[in-house]
mmCIF file of the C-alpha atoms, coordinates in Angstrom:
data_MODEL
# 
_entry.id   MODEL 
# 
loop_
_atom_site.group_PDB 
_atom_site.id 
_atom_site.type_symbol 
_atom_site.label_atom_id 
_atom_site.label_alt_id 
_atom_site.label_comp_id 
_atom_site.label_asym_id 
_atom_site.label_entity_id 
_atom_site.label_seq_id 
_atom_site.pdbx_PDB_ins_code 
_atom_site.Cartn_x 
_atom_site.Cartn_y 
_atom_site.Cartn_z 
_atom_site.occupancy 
_atom_site.B_iso_or_equiv 
_atom_site.pdbx_formal_charge 
_atom_site.auth_seq_id 
_atom_site.auth_comp_id 
_atom_site.auth_asym_id 
_atom_site.auth_atom_id 
_atom_site.pdbx_PDB_model_num 
ATOM 1   C CA . MET A 1 1   ? 0.000   0.000  0.000   1.00 0.00 ? 1   MET A CA 1 
ATOM 2   C CA . LYS A 1 2   ? 1.217   3.539  -0.748  1.00 0.00 ? 2   LYS A CA 1 
ATOM 3   C CA . LEU A 1 3   ? 1.198   5.729  2.353   1.00 0.00 ? 3   LEU A CA 1 
ATOM 4   C CA . LEU A 1 4   ? 1.727   9.486  2.577   1.00 0.00 ? 4   LEU A CA 1 
ATOM 5   C CA . LEU A 1 5   ? 2.542   10.492 6.141   1.00 0.00 ? 5   LEU A CA 1 
ATOM 6   C CA . ASP A 1 6   ? 1.437   13.858 7.483   1.00 0.00 ? 6   ASP A CA 1 
ATOM 7   C CA . THR A 1 7   ? 4.058   16.135 8.989   1.00 0.00 ? 7   THR A CA 1 
ATOM 8   C CA . HIS A 1 8   ? 3.457   15.087 12.605  1.00 0.00 ? 8   HIS A CA 1 
ATOM 9   C CA . LEU A 1 9   ? 3.794   11.415 11.749  1.00 0.00 ? 9   LEU A CA 1 
ATOM 10  C CA . LEU A 1 10  ? 6.990   12.049 9.784   1.00 0.00 ? 10  LEU A CA 1 
ATOM 11  C CA . VAL A 1 11  ? 8.597   13.796 12.738  1.00 0.00 ? 11  VAL A CA 1 
ATOM 12  C CA . TRP A 1 12  ? 7.498   11.071 15.122  1.00 0.00 ? 12  TRP A CA 1 
ATOM 13  C CA . ALA A 1 13  ? 8.534   8.238  12.793  1.00 0.00 ? 13  ALA A CA 1 
ATOM 14  C CA . ILE A 1 14  ? 12.022  9.547  12.106  1.00 0.00 ? 14  ILE A CA 1 
ATOM 15  C CA . SER A 1 15  ? 12.621  10.250 15.794  1.00 0.00 ? 15  SER A CA 1 
ATOM 16  C CA . THR A 1 16  ? 11.202  6.872  16.911  1.00 0.00 ? 16  THR A CA 1 
ATOM 17  C CA . SER A 1 17  ? 8.786   8.766  19.152  1.00 0.00 ? 17  SER A CA 1 
ATOM 18  C CA . LYS A 1 18  ? 6.660   6.889  21.642  1.00 0.00 ? 18  LYS A CA 1 
ATOM 19  C CA . ARG A 1 19  ? 3.739   8.979  20.350  1.00 0.00 ? 19  ARG A CA 1 
ATOM 20  C CA . LEU A 1 20  ? 3.335   6.499  17.481  1.00 0.00 ? 20  LEU A CA 1 
ATOM 21  C CA . SER A 1 21  ? 0.902   3.762  18.357  1.00 0.00 ? 21  SER A CA 1 
ATOM 22  C CA . PRO A 1 22  ? 2.096   0.169  17.850  1.00 0.00 ? 22  PRO A CA 1 
ATOM 23  C CA . LYS A 1 23  ? -0.454  -0.153 15.025  1.00 0.00 ? 23  LYS A CA 1 
ATOM 24  C CA . THR A 1 24  ? 0.920   2.928  13.262  1.00 0.00 ? 24  THR A CA 1 
ATOM 25  C CA . ARG A 1 25  ? 4.511   1.797  13.806  1.00 0.00 ? 25  ARG A CA 1 
ATOM 26  C CA . ALA A 1 26  ? 3.594   -1.566 12.243  1.00 0.00 ? 26  ALA A CA 1 
ATOM 27  C CA . LEU A 1 27  ? 2.137   0.182  9.159   1.00 0.00 ? 27  LEU A CA 1 
ATOM 28  C CA . ILE A 1 28  ? 5.300   2.255  8.758   1.00 0.00 ? 28  ILE A CA 1 
ATOM 29  C CA . GLU A 1 29  ? 7.626   -0.712 9.239   1.00 0.00 ? 29  GLU A CA 1 
ATOM 30  C CA . ASP A 1 30  ? 5.680   -3.084 6.963   1.00 0.00 ? 30  ASP A CA 1 
ATOM 31  C CA . PRO A 1 31  ? 7.991   -3.760 3.997   1.00 0.00 ? 31  PRO A CA 1 
ATOM 32  C CA . ASP A 1 32  ? 4.945   -4.177 1.736   1.00 0.00 ? 32  ASP A CA 1 
ATOM 33  C CA . ASN A 1 33  ? 4.050   -0.508 2.233   1.00 0.00 ? 33  ASN A CA 1 
ATOM 34  C CA . GLN A 1 34  ? 5.666   2.214  0.154   1.00 0.00 ? 34  GLN A CA 1 
ATOM 35  C CA . LEU A 1 35  ? 6.214   5.325  2.279   1.00 0.00 ? 35  LEU A CA 1 
ATOM 36  C CA . PHE A 1 36  ? 6.008   8.878  0.947   1.00 0.00 ? 36  PHE A CA 1 
ATOM 37  C CA . PHE A 1 37  ? 6.656   12.309 2.342   1.00 0.00 ? 37  PHE A CA 1 
ATOM 38  C CA . SER A 1 38  ? 5.461   15.490 0.720   1.00 0.00 ? 38  SER A CA 1 
ATOM 39  C CA . ALA A 1 39  ? 7.643   18.412 -0.268  1.00 0.00 ? 39  ALA A CA 1 
ATOM 40  C CA . ALA A 1 40  ? 4.902   20.392 1.523   1.00 0.00 ? 40  ALA A CA 1 
ATOM 41  C CA . SER A 1 41  ? 5.893   18.822 4.853   1.00 0.00 ? 41  SER A CA 1 
ATOM 42  C CA . ILE A 1 42  ? 9.540   19.787 4.343   1.00 0.00 ? 42  ILE A CA 1 
ATOM 43  C CA . TRP A 1 43  ? 8.396   23.287 3.360   1.00 0.00 ? 43  TRP A CA 1 
ATOM 44  C CA . GLU A 1 44  ? 6.297   23.516 6.536   1.00 0.00 ? 44  GLU A CA 1 
ATOM 45  C CA . LEU A 1 45  ? 9.230   22.395 8.691   1.00 0.00 ? 45  LEU A CA 1 
ATOM 46  C CA . ALA A 1 46  ? 11.591  24.858 6.982   1.00 0.00 ? 46  ALA A CA 1 
ATOM 47  C CA . ILE A 1 47  ? 9.182   27.727 7.678   1.00 0.00 ? 47  ILE A CA 1 
ATOM 48  C CA . LYS A 1 48  ? 8.876   26.754 11.338  1.00 0.00 ? 48  LYS A CA 1 
ATOM 49  C CA . GLN A 1 49  ? 12.654  26.375 11.581  1.00 0.00 ? 49  GLN A CA 1 
ATOM 50  C CA . GLY A 1 50  ? 13.133  29.812 10.037  1.00 0.00 ? 50  GLY A CA 1 
ATOM 51  C CA . LEU A 1 51  ? 10.862  31.420 12.627  1.00 0.00 ? 51  LEU A CA 1 
ATOM 52  C CA . GLY A 1 52  ? 13.452  30.504 15.273  1.00 0.00 ? 52  GLY A CA 1 
ATOM 53  C CA . LYS A 1 53  ? 11.013  29.243 17.873  1.00 0.00 ? 53  LYS A CA 1 
ATOM 54  C CA . GLU A 1 54  ? 12.783  27.980 21.012  1.00 0.00 ? 54  GLU A CA 1 
ATOM 55  C CA . ASN A 1 55  ? 10.711  24.791 21.258  1.00 0.00 ? 55  ASN A CA 1 
ATOM 56  C CA . PHE A 1 56  ? 11.330  23.807 17.620  1.00 0.00 ? 56  PHE A CA 1 
ATOM 57  C CA . SER A 1 57  ? 14.606  22.083 16.859  1.00 0.00 ? 57  SER A CA 1 
ATOM 58  C CA . ILE A 1 58  ? 14.022  20.207 13.599  1.00 0.00 ? 58  ILE A CA 1 
ATOM 59  C CA . ASP A 1 59  ? 16.356  20.944 10.719  1.00 0.00 ? 59  ASP A CA 1 
ATOM 60  C CA . ALA A 1 60  ? 14.354  20.502 7.501   1.00 0.00 ? 60  ALA A CA 1 
ATOM 61  C CA . ARG A 1 61  ? 17.466  19.554 5.488   1.00 0.00 ? 61  ARG A CA 1 
ATOM 62  C CA . ILE A 1 62  ? 18.462  16.839 7.940   1.00 0.00 ? 62  ILE A CA 1 
ATOM 63  C CA . MET A 1 63  ? 14.864  15.625 8.139   1.00 0.00 ? 63  MET A CA 1 
ATOM 64  C CA . ARG A 1 64  ? 14.623  15.319 4.357   1.00 0.00 ? 64  ARG A CA 1 
ATOM 65  C CA . ARG A 1 65  ? 17.944  13.489 4.121   1.00 0.00 ? 65  ARG A CA 1 
ATOM 66  C CA . GLY A 1 66  ? 16.916  11.139 6.942   1.00 0.00 ? 66  GLY A CA 1 
ATOM 67  C CA . LEU A 1 67  ? 13.626  10.307 5.246   1.00 0.00 ? 67  LEU A CA 1 
ATOM 68  C CA . LEU A 1 68  ? 15.329  9.571  1.927   1.00 0.00 ? 68  LEU A CA 1 
ATOM 69  C CA . ASP A 1 69  ? 18.019  7.497  3.666   1.00 0.00 ? 69  ASP A CA 1 
ATOM 70  C CA . ASN A 1 70  ? 15.287  5.473  5.377   1.00 0.00 ? 70  ASN A CA 1 
ATOM 71  C CA . GLY A 1 71  ? 13.525  4.508  2.169   1.00 0.00 ? 71  GLY A CA 1 
ATOM 72  C CA . TYR A 1 72  ? 10.830  7.172  1.931   1.00 0.00 ? 72  TYR A CA 1 
ATOM 73  C CA . SER A 1 73  ? 9.990   8.541  -1.513  1.00 0.00 ? 73  SER A CA 1 
ATOM 74  C CA . GLU A 1 74  ? 9.551   12.265 -1.953  1.00 0.00 ? 74  GLU A CA 1 
ATOM 75  C CA . LEU A 1 75  ? 6.257   13.455 -3.437  1.00 0.00 ? 75  LEU A CA 1 
ATOM 76  C CA . PRO A 1 76  ? 6.854   16.765 -5.226  1.00 0.00 ? 76  PRO A CA 1 
ATOM 77  C CA . ILE A 1 77  ? 4.134   19.392 -5.443  1.00 0.00 ? 77  ILE A CA 1 
ATOM 78  C CA . SER A 1 78  ? 2.597   19.621 -8.911  1.00 0.00 ? 78  SER A CA 1 
ATOM 79  C CA . SER A 1 79  ? 0.124   22.031 -10.447 1.00 0.00 ? 79  SER A CA 1 
ATOM 80  C CA . ASP A 1 80  ? -2.406  19.149 -10.440 1.00 0.00 ? 80  ASP A CA 1 
ATOM 81  C CA . HIS A 1 81  ? -2.090  19.087 -6.655  1.00 0.00 ? 81  HIS A CA 1 
ATOM 82  C CA . ALA A 1 82  ? -2.400  22.861 -6.407  1.00 0.00 ? 82  ALA A CA 1 
ATOM 83  C CA . VAL A 1 83  ? -5.587  23.117 -8.455  1.00 0.00 ? 83  VAL A CA 1 
ATOM 84  C CA . ALA A 1 84  ? -7.168  20.134 -6.676  1.00 0.00 ? 84  ALA A CA 1 
ATOM 85  C CA . ILE A 1 85  ? -7.268  22.203 -3.502  1.00 0.00 ? 85  ILE A CA 1 
ATOM 86  C CA . ASP A 1 86  ? -10.237 24.139 -4.865  1.00 0.00 ? 86  ASP A CA 1 
ATOM 87  C CA . THR A 1 87  ? -12.328 20.959 -4.858  1.00 0.00 ? 87  THR A CA 1 
ATOM 88  C CA . LEU A 1 88  ? -11.857 20.409 -1.120  1.00 0.00 ? 88  LEU A CA 1 
ATOM 89  C CA . PRO A 1 89  ? -14.648 21.376 1.253   1.00 0.00 ? 89  PRO A CA 1 
ATOM 90  C CA . PRO A 1 90  ? -13.680 24.147 3.719   1.00 0.00 ? 90  PRO A CA 1 
ATOM 91  C CA . ILE A 1 91  ? -13.253 21.809 6.695   1.00 0.00 ? 91  ILE A CA 1 
ATOM 92  C CA . HIS A 1 92  ? -9.680  22.768 7.566   1.00 0.00 ? 92  HIS A CA 1 
ATOM 93  C CA . LYS A 1 93  ? -7.844  26.050 7.031   1.00 0.00 ? 93  LYS A CA 1 
ATOM 94  C CA . ASP A 1 94  ? -4.233  24.845 7.317   1.00 0.00 ? 94  ASP A CA 1 
ATOM 95  C CA . PRO A 1 95  ? -2.772  25.236 3.809   1.00 0.00 ? 95  PRO A CA 1 
ATOM 96  C CA . PHE A 1 96  ? -0.159  22.506 4.306   1.00 0.00 ? 96  PHE A CA 1 
ATOM 97  C CA . ASP A 1 97  ? -2.733  19.955 5.424   1.00 0.00 ? 97  ASP A CA 1 
ATOM 98  C CA . ARG A 1 98  ? -5.021  20.918 2.533   1.00 0.00 ? 98  ARG A CA 1 
ATOM 99  C CA . LEU A 1 99  ? -2.143  20.379 0.115   1.00 0.00 ? 99  LEU A CA 1 
ATOM 100 C CA . LEU A 1 100 ? -1.412  16.937 1.608   1.00 0.00 ? 100 LEU A CA 1 
ATOM 101 C CA . ILE A 1 101 ? -5.083  16.010 1.205   1.00 0.00 ? 101 ILE A CA 1 
ATOM 102 C CA . ALA A 1 102 ? -5.057  17.168 -2.420  1.00 0.00 ? 102 ALA A CA 1 
ATOM 103 C CA . GLN A 1 103 ? -1.862  15.233 -3.127  1.00 0.00 ? 103 GLN A CA 1 
ATOM 104 C CA . ALA A 1 104 ? -3.265  12.044 -1.620  1.00 0.00 ? 104 ALA A CA 1 
ATOM 105 C CA . THR A 1 105 ? -6.466  12.421 -3.609  1.00 0.00 ? 105 THR A CA 1 
ATOM 106 C CA . VAL A 1 106 ? -4.785  13.179 -6.946  1.00 0.00 ? 106 VAL A CA 1 
ATOM 107 C CA . GLU A 1 107 ? -2.156  10.448 -6.549  1.00 0.00 ? 107 GLU A CA 1 
ATOM 108 C CA . GLY A 1 108 ? -4.454  7.830  -5.001  1.00 0.00 ? 108 GLY A CA 1 
ATOM 109 C CA . ILE A 1 109 ? -2.145  7.458  -2.006  1.00 0.00 ? 109 ILE A CA 1 
ATOM 110 C CA . THR A 1 110 ? -3.527  6.899  1.484   1.00 0.00 ? 110 THR A CA 1 
ATOM 111 C CA . LEU A 1 111 ? -2.775  9.868  3.731   1.00 0.00 ? 111 LEU A CA 1 
ATOM 112 C CA . LEU A 1 112 ? -2.016  8.797  7.286   1.00 0.00 ? 112 LEU A CA 1 
ATOM 113 C CA . THR A 1 113 ? -2.815  11.517 9.801   1.00 0.00 ? 113 THR A CA 1 
ATOM 114 C CA . VAL A 1 114 ? -3.204  12.070 13.498  1.00 0.00 ? 114 VAL A CA 1 
ATOM 115 C CA . ASP A 1 115 ? -5.367  15.143 12.898  1.00 0.00 ? 115 ASP A CA 1 
ATOM 116 C CA . PRO A 1 116 ? -9.076  14.472 13.525  1.00 0.00 ? 116 PRO A CA 1 
ATOM 117 C CA . ILE A 1 117 ? -10.060 17.443 11.335  1.00 0.00 ? 117 ILE A CA 1 
ATOM 118 C CA . VAL A 1 118 ? -8.017  16.204 8.365   1.00 0.00 ? 118 VAL A CA 1 
ATOM 119 C CA . SER A 1 119 ? -9.579  12.767 8.733   1.00 0.00 ? 119 SER A CA 1 
ATOM 120 C CA . ARG A 1 120 ? -13.027 14.281 8.115   1.00 0.00 ? 120 ARG A CA 1 
ATOM 121 C CA . TYR A 1 121 ? -12.191 14.856 4.443   1.00 0.00 ? 121 TYR A CA 1 
ATOM 122 C CA . PRO A 1 122 ? -13.444 12.369 1.876   1.00 0.00 ? 122 PRO A CA 1 
ATOM 123 C CA . GLY A 1 123 ? -10.864 10.404 -0.009  1.00 0.00 ? 123 GLY A CA 1 
ATOM 124 C CA . PRO A 1 124 ? -7.932  8.180  0.808   1.00 0.00 ? 124 PRO A CA 1 
ATOM 125 C CA . ILE A 1 125 ? -7.356  9.413  4.364   1.00 0.00 ? 125 ILE A CA 1 
ATOM 126 C CA . ARG A 1 126 ? -6.807  7.280  7.427   1.00 0.00 ? 126 ARG A CA 1 
ATOM 127 C CA . LYS A 1 127 ? -6.604  8.567  10.993  1.00 0.00 ? 127 LYS A CA 1 
ATOM 128 C CA . VAL A 1 128 ? -4.108  6.626  13.092  1.00 0.00 ? 128 VAL A CA 1 
# 
């Protein structure tokens, strides 16, 4: 199965956080699943990093390299993804989450999320 992880899950997965449930960890570690991360997630992390918040210590470059080194495939942002955003109902205002939803829908990849609002969208979305 093709799985696109939302930004929270990516951070937790790469850091082996205890916030990942055993069920979610099993999905991520299943060799039959193909894991993806979105360029939008790296963009989001880079913006947060650039704001210089004290409680944020993730380097977007290191995160990206770590994901690639651990077998994740990068999902670039295309104009198809961008225009698909206008078909989404106005459930969530976060532009990064809306882009992830559009990417999952256009590409037919299951979006794994911990966000209960994101999981309310129709399409290939699974709350974990």
